[in-house]
Coordinates of C-alpha atoms in Angstrom, one line a residue:
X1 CA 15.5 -4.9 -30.5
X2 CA 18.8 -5.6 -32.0
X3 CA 21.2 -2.6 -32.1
X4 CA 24.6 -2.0 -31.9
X5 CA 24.4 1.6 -29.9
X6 CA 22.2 -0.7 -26.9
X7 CA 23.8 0.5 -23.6
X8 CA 23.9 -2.2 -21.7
X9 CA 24.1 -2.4 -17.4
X10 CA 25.2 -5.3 -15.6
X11 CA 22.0 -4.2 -13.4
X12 CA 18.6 -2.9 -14.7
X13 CA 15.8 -1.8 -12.4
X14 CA 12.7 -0.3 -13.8
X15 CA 10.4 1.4 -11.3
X16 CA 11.0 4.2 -8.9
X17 CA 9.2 3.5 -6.1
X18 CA 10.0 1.8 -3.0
X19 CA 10.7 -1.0 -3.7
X20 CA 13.2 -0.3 -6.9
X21 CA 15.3 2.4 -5.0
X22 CA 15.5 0.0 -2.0
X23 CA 16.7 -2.7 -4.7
X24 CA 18.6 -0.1 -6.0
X25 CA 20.6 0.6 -2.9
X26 CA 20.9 -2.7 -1.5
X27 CA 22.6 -3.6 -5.0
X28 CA 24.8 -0.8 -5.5
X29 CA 26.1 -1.5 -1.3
X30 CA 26.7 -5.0 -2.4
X31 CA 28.7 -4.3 -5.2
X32 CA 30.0 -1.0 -5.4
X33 CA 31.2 -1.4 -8.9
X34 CA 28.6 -2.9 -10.1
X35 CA 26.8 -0.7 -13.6
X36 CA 23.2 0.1 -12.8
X37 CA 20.6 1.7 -14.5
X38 CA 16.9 2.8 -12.9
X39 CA 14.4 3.4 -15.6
X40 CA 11.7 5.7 -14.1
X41 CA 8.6 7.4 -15.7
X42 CA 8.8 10.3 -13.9
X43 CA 11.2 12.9 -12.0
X44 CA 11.6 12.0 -8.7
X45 CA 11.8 8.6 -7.2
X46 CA 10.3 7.1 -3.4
X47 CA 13.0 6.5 -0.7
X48 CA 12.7 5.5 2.9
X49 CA 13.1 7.7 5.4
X50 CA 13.6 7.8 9.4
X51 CA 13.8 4.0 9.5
X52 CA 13.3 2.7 12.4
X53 CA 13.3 -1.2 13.6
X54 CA 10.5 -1.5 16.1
X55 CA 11.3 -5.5 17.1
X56 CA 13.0 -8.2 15.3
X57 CA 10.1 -8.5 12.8
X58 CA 8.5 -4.8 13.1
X59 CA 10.1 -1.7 11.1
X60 CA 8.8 1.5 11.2
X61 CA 9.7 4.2 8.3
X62 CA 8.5 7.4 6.5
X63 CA 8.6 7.5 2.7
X64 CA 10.1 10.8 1.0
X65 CA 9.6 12.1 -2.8
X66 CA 13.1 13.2 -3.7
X67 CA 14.6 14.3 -7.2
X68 CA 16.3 11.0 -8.3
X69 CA 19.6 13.3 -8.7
X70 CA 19.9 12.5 -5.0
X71 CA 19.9 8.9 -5.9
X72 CA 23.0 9.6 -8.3
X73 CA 24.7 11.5 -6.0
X74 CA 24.9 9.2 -3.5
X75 CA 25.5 6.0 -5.6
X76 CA 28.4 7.0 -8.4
X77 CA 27.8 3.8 -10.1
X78 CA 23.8 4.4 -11.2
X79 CA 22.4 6.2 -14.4
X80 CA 18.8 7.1 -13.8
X81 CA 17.2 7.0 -17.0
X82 CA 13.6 9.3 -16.9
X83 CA 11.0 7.5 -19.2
X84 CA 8.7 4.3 -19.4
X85 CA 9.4 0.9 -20.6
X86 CA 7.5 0.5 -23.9
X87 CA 8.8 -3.3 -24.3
X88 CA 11.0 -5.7 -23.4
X89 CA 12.9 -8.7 -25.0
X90 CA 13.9 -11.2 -22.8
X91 CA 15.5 -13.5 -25.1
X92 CA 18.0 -10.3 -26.2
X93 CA 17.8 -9.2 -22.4
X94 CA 17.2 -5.7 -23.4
X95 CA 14.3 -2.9 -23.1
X96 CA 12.9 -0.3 -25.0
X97 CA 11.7 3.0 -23.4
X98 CA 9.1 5.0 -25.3
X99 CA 11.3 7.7 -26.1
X100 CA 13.1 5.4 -28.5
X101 CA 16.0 4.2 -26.2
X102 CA 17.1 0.9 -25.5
X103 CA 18.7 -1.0 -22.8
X104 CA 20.9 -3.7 -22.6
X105 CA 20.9 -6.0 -19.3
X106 CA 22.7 -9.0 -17.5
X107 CA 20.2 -8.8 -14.8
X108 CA 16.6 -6.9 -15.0
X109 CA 14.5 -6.6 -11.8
X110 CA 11.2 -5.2 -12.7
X111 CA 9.6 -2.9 -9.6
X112 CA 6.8 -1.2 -11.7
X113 CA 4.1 -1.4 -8.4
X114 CA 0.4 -1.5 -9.1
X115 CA -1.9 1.0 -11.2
X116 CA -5.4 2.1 -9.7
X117 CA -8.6 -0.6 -10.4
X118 CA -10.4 2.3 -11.5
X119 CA -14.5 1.9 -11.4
X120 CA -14.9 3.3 -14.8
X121 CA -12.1 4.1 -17.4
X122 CA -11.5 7.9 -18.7
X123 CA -14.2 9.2 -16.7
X124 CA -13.9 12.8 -15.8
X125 CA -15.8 12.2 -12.7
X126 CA -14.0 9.8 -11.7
X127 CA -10.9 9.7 -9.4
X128 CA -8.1 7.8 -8.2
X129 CA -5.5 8.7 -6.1
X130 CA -2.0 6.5 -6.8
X131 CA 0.2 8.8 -7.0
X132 CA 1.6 12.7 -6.8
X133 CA 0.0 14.4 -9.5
X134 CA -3.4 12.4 -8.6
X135 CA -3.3 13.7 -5.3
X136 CA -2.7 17.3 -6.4
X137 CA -5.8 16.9 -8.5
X138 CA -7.9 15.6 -6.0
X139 CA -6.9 18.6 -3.7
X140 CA -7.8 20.9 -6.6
X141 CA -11.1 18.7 -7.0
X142 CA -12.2 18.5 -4.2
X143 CA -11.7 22.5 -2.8
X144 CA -14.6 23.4 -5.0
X145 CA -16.8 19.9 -3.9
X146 CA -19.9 20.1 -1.8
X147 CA -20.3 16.1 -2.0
X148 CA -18.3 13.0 -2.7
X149 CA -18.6 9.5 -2.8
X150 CA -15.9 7.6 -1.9
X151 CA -15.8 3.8 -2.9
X152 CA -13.8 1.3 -1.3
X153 CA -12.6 -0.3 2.0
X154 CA -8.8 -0.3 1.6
X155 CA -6.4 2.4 3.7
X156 CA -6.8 5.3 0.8
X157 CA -10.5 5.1 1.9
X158 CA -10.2 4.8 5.3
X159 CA -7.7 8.0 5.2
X160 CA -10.1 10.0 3.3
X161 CA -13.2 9.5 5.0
X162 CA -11.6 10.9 8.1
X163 CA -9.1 13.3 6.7
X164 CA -11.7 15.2 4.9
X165 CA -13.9 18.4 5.7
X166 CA -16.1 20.8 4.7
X167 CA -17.5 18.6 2.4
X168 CA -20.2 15.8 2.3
X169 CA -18.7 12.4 2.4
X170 CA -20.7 9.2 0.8
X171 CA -18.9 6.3 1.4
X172 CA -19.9 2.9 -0.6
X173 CA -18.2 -0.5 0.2
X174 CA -18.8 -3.8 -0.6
X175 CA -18.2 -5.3 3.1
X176 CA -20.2 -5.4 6.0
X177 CA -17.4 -3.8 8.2
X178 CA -15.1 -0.8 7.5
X179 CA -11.6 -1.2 6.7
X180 CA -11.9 -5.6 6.3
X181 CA -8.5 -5.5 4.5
X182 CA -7.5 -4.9 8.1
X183 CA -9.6 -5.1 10.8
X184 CA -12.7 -7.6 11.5
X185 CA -16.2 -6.0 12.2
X186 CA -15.5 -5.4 16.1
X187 CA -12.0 -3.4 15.5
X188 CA -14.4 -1.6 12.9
X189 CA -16.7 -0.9 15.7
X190 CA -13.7 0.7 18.0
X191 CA -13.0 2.6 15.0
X192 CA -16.0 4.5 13.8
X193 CA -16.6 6.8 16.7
X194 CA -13.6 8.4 15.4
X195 CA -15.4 9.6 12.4
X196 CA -17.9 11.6 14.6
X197 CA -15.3 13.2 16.9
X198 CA -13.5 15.8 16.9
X199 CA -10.5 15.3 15.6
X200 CA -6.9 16.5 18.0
X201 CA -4.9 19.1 17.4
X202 CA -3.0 19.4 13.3
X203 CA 0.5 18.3 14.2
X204 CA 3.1 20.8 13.5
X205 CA 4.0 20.7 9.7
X206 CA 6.1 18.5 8.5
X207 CA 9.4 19.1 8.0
X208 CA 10.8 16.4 5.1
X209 CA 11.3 17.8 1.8
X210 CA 8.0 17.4 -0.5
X211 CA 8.8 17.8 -4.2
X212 CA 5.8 18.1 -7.1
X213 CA 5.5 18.1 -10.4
X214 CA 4.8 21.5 -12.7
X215 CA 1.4 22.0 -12.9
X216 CA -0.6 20.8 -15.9
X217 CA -2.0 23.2 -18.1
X218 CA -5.3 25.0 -17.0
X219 CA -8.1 23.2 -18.1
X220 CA -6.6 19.5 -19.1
X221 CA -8.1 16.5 -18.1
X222 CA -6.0 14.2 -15.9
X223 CA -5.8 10.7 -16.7
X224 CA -4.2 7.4 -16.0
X225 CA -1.6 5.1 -17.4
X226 CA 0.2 2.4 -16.3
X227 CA 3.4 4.5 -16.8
X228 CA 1.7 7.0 -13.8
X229 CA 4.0 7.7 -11.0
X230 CA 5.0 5.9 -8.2
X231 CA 2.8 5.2 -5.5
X232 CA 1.6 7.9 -2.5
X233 CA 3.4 7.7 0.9
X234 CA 1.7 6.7 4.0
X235 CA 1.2 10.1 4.9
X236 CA 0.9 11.2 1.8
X237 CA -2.5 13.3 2.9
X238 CA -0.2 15.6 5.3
X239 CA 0.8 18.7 3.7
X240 CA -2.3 19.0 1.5
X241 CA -5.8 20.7 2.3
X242 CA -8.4 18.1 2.3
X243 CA -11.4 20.1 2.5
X244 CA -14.3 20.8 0.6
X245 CA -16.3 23.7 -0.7
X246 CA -17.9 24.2 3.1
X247 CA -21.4 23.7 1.0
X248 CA -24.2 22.7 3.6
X249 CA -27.8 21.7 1.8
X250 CA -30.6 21.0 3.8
X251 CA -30.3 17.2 3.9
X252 CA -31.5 14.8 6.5
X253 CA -29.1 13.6 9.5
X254 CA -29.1 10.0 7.8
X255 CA -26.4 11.1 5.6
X256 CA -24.7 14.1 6.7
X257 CA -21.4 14.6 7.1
X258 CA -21.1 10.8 6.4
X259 CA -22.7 7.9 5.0
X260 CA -21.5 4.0 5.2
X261 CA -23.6 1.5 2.9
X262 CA -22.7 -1.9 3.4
X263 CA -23.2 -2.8 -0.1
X264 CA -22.7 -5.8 -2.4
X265 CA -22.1 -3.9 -5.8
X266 CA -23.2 -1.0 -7.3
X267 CA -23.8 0.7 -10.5
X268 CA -22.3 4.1 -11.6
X269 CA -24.2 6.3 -14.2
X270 CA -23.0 9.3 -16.0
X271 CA -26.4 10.8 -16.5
X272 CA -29.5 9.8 -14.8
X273 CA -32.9 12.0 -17.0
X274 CA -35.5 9.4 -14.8
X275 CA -34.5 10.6 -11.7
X276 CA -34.9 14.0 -9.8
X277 CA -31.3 14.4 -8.7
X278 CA -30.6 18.5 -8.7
X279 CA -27.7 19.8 -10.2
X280 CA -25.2 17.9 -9.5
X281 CA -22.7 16.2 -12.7
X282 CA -22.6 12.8 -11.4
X283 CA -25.3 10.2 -10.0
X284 CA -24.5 6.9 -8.4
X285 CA -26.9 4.4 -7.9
X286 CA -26.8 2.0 -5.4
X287 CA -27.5 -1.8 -4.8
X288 CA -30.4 -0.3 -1.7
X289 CA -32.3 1.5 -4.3
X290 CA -30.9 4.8 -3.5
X291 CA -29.5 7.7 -6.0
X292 CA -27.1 10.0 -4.7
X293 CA -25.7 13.2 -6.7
X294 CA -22.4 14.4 -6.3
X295 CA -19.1 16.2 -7.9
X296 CA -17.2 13.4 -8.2
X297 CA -16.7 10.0 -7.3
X298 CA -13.5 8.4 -5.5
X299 CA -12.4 5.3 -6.4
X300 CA -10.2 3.4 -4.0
X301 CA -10.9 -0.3 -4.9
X302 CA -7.3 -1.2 -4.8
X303 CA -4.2 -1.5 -7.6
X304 CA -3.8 -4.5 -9.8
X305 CA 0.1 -5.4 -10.8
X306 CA 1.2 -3.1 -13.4
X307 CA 2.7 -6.0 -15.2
X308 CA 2.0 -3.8 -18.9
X309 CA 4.4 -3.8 -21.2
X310 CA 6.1 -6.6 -20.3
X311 CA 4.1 -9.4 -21.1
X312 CA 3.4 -9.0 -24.4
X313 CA 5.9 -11.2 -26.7
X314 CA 7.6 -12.7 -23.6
X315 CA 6.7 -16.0 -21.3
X316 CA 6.2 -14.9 -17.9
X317 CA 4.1 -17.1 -15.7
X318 CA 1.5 -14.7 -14.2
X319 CA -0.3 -16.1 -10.9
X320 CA -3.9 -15.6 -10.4
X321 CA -4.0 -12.2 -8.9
X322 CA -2.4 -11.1 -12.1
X323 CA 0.9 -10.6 -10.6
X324 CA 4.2 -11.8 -12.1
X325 CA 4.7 -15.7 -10.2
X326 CA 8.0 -15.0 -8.4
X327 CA 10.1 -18.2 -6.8
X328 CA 12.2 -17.5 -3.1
X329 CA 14.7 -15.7 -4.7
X330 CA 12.3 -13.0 -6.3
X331 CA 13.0 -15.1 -9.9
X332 CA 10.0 -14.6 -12.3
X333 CA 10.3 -17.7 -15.1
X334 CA 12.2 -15.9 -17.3
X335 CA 16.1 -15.9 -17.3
X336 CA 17.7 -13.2 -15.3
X337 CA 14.5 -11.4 -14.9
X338 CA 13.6 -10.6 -11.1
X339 CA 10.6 -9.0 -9.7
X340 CA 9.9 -7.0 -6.6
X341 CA 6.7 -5.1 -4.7
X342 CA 3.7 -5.1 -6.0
X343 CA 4.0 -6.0 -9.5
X344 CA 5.0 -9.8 -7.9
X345 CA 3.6 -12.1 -6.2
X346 CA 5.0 -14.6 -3.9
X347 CA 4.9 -18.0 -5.2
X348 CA 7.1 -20.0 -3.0
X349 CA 5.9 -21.9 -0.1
X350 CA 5.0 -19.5 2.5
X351 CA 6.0 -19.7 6.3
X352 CA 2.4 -20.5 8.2
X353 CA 2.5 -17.4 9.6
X354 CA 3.4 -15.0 6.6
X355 CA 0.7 -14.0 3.9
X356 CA 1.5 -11.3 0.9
X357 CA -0.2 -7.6 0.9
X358 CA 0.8 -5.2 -1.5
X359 CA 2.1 -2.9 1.3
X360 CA 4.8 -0.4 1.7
X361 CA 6.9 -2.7 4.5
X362 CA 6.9 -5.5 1.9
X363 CA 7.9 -3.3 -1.1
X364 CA 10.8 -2.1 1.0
X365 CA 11.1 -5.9 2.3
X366 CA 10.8 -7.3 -1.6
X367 CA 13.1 -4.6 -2.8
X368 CA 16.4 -5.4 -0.3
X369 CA 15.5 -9.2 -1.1
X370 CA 15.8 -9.2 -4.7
X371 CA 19.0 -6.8 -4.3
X372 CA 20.2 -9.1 -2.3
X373 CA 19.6 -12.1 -4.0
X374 CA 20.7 -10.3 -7.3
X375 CA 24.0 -9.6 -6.2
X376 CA 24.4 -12.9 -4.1
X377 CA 23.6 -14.9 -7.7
X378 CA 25.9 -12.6 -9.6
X379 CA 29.1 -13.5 -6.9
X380 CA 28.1 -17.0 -6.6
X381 CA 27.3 -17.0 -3.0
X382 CA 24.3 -18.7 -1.1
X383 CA 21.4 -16.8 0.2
X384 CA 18.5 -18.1 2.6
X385 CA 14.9 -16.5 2.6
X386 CA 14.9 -13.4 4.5
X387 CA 13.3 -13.5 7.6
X388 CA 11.0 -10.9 7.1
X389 CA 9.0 -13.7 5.3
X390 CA 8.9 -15.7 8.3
X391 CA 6.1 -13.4 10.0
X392 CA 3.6 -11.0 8.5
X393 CA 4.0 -7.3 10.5
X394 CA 2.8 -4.2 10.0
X395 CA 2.6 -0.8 11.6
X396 CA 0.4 2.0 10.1
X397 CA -2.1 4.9 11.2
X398 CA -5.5 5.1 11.0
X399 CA -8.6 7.7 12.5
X400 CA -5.1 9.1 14.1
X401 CA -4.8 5.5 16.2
X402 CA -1.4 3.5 15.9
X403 CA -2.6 -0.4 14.4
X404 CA 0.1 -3.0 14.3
X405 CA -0.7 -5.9 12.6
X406 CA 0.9 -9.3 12.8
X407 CA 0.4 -12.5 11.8
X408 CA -2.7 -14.1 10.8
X409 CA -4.4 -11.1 12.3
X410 CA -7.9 -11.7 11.0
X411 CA -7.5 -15.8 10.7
X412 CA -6.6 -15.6 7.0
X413 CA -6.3 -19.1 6.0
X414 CA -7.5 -20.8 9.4
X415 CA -10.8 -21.8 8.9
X416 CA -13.2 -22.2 12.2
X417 CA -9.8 -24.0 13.5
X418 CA -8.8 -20.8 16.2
X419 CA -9.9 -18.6 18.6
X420 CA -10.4 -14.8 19.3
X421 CA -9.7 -12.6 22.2
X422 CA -10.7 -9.4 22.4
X423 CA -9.7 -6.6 24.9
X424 CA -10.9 -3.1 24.6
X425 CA -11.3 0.3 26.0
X426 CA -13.3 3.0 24.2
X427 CA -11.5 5.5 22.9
X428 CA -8.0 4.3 23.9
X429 CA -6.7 1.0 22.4
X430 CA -8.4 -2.4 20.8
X431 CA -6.8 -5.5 21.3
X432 CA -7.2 -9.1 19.5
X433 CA -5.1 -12.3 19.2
X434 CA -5.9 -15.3 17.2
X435 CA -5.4 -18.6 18.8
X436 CA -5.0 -22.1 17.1
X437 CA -4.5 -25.4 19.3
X438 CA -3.5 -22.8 21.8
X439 CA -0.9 -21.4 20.3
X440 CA -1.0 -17.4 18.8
X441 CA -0.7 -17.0 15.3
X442 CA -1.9 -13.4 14.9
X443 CA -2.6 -10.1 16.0
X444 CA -4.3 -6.6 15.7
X445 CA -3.6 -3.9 18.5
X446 CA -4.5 -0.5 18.0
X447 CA -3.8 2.3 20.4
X448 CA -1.1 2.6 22.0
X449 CA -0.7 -0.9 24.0
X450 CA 3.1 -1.6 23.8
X451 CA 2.2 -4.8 23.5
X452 CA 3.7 -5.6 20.0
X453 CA 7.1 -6.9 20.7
X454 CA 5.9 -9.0 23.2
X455 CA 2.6 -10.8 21.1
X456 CA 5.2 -11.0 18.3
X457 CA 7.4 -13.2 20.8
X458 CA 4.6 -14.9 21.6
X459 CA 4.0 -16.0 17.8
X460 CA 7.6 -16.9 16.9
X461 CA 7.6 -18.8 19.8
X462 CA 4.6 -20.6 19.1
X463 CA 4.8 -21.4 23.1
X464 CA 1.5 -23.4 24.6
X465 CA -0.7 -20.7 25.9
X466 CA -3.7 -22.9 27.0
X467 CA -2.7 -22.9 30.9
X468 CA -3.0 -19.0 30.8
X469 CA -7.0 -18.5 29.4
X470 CA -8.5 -14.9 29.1
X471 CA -5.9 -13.9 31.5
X472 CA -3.5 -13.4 28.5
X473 CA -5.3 -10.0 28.0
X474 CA -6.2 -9.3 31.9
X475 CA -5.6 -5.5 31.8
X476 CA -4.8 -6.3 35.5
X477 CA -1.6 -8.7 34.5
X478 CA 1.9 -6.8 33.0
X479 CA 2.3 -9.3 30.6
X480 CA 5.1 -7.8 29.2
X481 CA 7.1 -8.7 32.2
X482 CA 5.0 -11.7 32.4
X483 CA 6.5 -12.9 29.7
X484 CA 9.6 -11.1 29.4

């Protein structure tokens, strides 16, 4: 990549979603004059919005697609450069984009996120959602559906089988319990009365600027890269019309409007001559023994690092997860190269009551870090893990229920070594803590319980709880005050 017309930044961050703008900003506040370039594939770029810190550990925050000229305007010192990587030299420290440019850098941090684990590659019938432009073709999809089958159990899933109508849902998982990235089977059982309720009152539009992408040409075929955009926003469902083709066959009750199959595996078939199936484009066939026709299939099995292009002709360590291995300073193993968000994982020694999920907080969380540490290595200065490694939190929405997650809310890691208990009122709020040697370690409340600020004292604490029993979750006790 030798060339003597290579621009070179002190700073170069490649990706444009949460986690490289908030790396972005935090290294352009630490040093204003510093020369930073974000290479992005597409226009617009992810940015936190109405942030909002719930407790010492908890954040709260929308995410917003803005043009990345608002990026620019705001930082002086940054060149947003609009196309993806298609290599990079570490032993020159430089990039090439696939439009022919190349970048110099003194310091790369590479925020690329995750790309969907599609079922089935260049499949027609086959969806993911990931990022803008997939969602706009789902919408498009799916107004002209009659039936769907999702797959997965992940929070894409869970927001589509409840966020969509006037259309048949199917939804295939692997897991005997809904939604087990998050919730263990009796939080799943609070939940799925929600699916057959009506759901409240649309919430008055919202009012943050949503920008999208020209349309493609009539008639292409959308498909998926690992240079596709940035990933969705939490609420990335609001402001689009989830709803199907209102088509209502005569079909028994069993699955109609929607169908959950604890299932092992399954196999997906493009055509399906043996079997009876009626017109529709797409079969699935399914560990039970059953076939089910339908438009189009969902697939929301997850993201795996988008560590392509960088690999090839370069060392990086890669941990088993497929993630680049980054140490406490968001280092991967090669010289000046950092990673952050999803494309990483954390490979130092993680506090007992911390675990890694490629989430929104943490890309924000990863992001600031690796700015941080960026700029602290650059003017020689110390820096101390961030405490937002110290405990795993979470806030997020699901069936239209607030869920806050802390800890080692489902036991990750503990073995038969803790304890459960379990408070919870239909249709109003669900609450667990984990217990080991009497101390908790984790939590998951959803509803609205208030209680998060108080169980997340609780856990940094680590104070004795033995003496108090059940009565840690008497309805009948404030423990708020109690332990205020």
């Amino acid at each position: 990549m030798a060339d003597k017309n290579v621009k070179t930044f002190q700073f170069v961050i490649v990706g444009g979603g949460i986690a490289g703008v908030t790396c972005v900003e935090q290294l352009s506040s630490q040093i204003p004059s510093a020369d930073v370039a974000l290479i992005t594939a597409g226009p617009h770029i992810k940015a936190v919005a109405n942030y909002k810190q719930v407790s010492r550990a908890l954040e709260e925050f929308d995410v917003e697609e803005r043009p990345s000229s608002v990026l620019e305007e705001k930082f002086p010192n940054l060149t947003v450069i609009h196309s993806p990587v298609k290599s990079l030299d570490t032993e020159s420290h430089s990039l090439e984009t696939t439009d022919g440019q190349v970048f110099g850098y003194e310091k790369l941090c590479i925020c690329s996120g995750g790309r969907p684990k599609l079922l089935t590659q260049d499949n027609p019938y086959v969806l993911g959602i990931r990022d803008t432009d997939s969602a706009q073709e789902f919408q498009k999809r799916l107004s002209k559906a009659r039936r769907i089958v999702v797959v997965g159990n992940g929070g894409i899933a869970l927001e589509l089988v409840y966020e969509v109508e006037g259309c048949e849902v199917i939804w295939a998982v692997k897991d005997k319990a809904i939604g087990n990235t998050f919730f263990d089977a009796g939080a799943a059982q609070f939940l799925i009365p929600s699916l057959e309720a009506s759901k409240p009152e649309v919430a008055a539009p919202c009012k943050r600027p949503r920008y999208t992408t020209e349309d493609r040409a009539a008639g292409s075929l959308h498909t998926f890269t690992a240079e596709s955009g940035s990933a969705l926003g939490p609420d990335w469902h609001e402001g689009i019309v989830l709803r199907g083709a209102e088509f209502s066959p005569l079909l028994s009750s069993f699955f109609f409007p929607l169908c959950f199959f604890p299932l092992r595996r399954f196999s997906f078939l493009t055509s399906f001559p043996s079997v009876s199936i009626g017109s529709w484009p797409v079969c699935i066939l399914l560990t039970n023994g059953k076939t089910f026709g339908c438009d189009f299939v969902v697939s929301a099995t997850g993201v795996v690092p988008n560590t392509e292009p960088f690999l090839h002709g370069n060392t990086f360590a890669v941990a088993d997860d497929g993630g680049l291995r980054v140490d406490d300073h968001m280092r991967t193993s090669e010289s000046d190269v950092y990673a952050a968000g999803d494309v990483c994982t954390a490979c130092w020694e993680h506090s007992p009551l911390w675990q890694q999920m490629r989430l929104w907080t943490q890309a924000r969380q990863m992001g600031w870090y690796a700015g941080r540490c960026m700029a602290a290595h650059v003017l020689s200065e110390k820096i101390e893990l961030d405490f937002c490694f110290e405990l795993f939190s979470h806030i997020t929405k699901f069936f239209n229920y607030k869920v806050v997650l802390l800890g080692k809310f489902n036991g990750q890691g503990l073995g038969s070594e803790h304890e459960l208990l379990v408070r919870c009122t239909k249709g109003q709020e669900y609450v667990k803590v984990v217990l080991s040697n009497g101390r908790m370690v984790g939590a998951v409340l959803i509803g609205e319980t208030d209680l998060e600020e108080t169980f997340e004292n609780l856990i940094l604490n680590q104070m004795d709880l033995t003496p108090y029993g059940e009565d840690l979750l008497n309805p009948n006790i404030d423990i708020e005050d109690y332990f205020d």
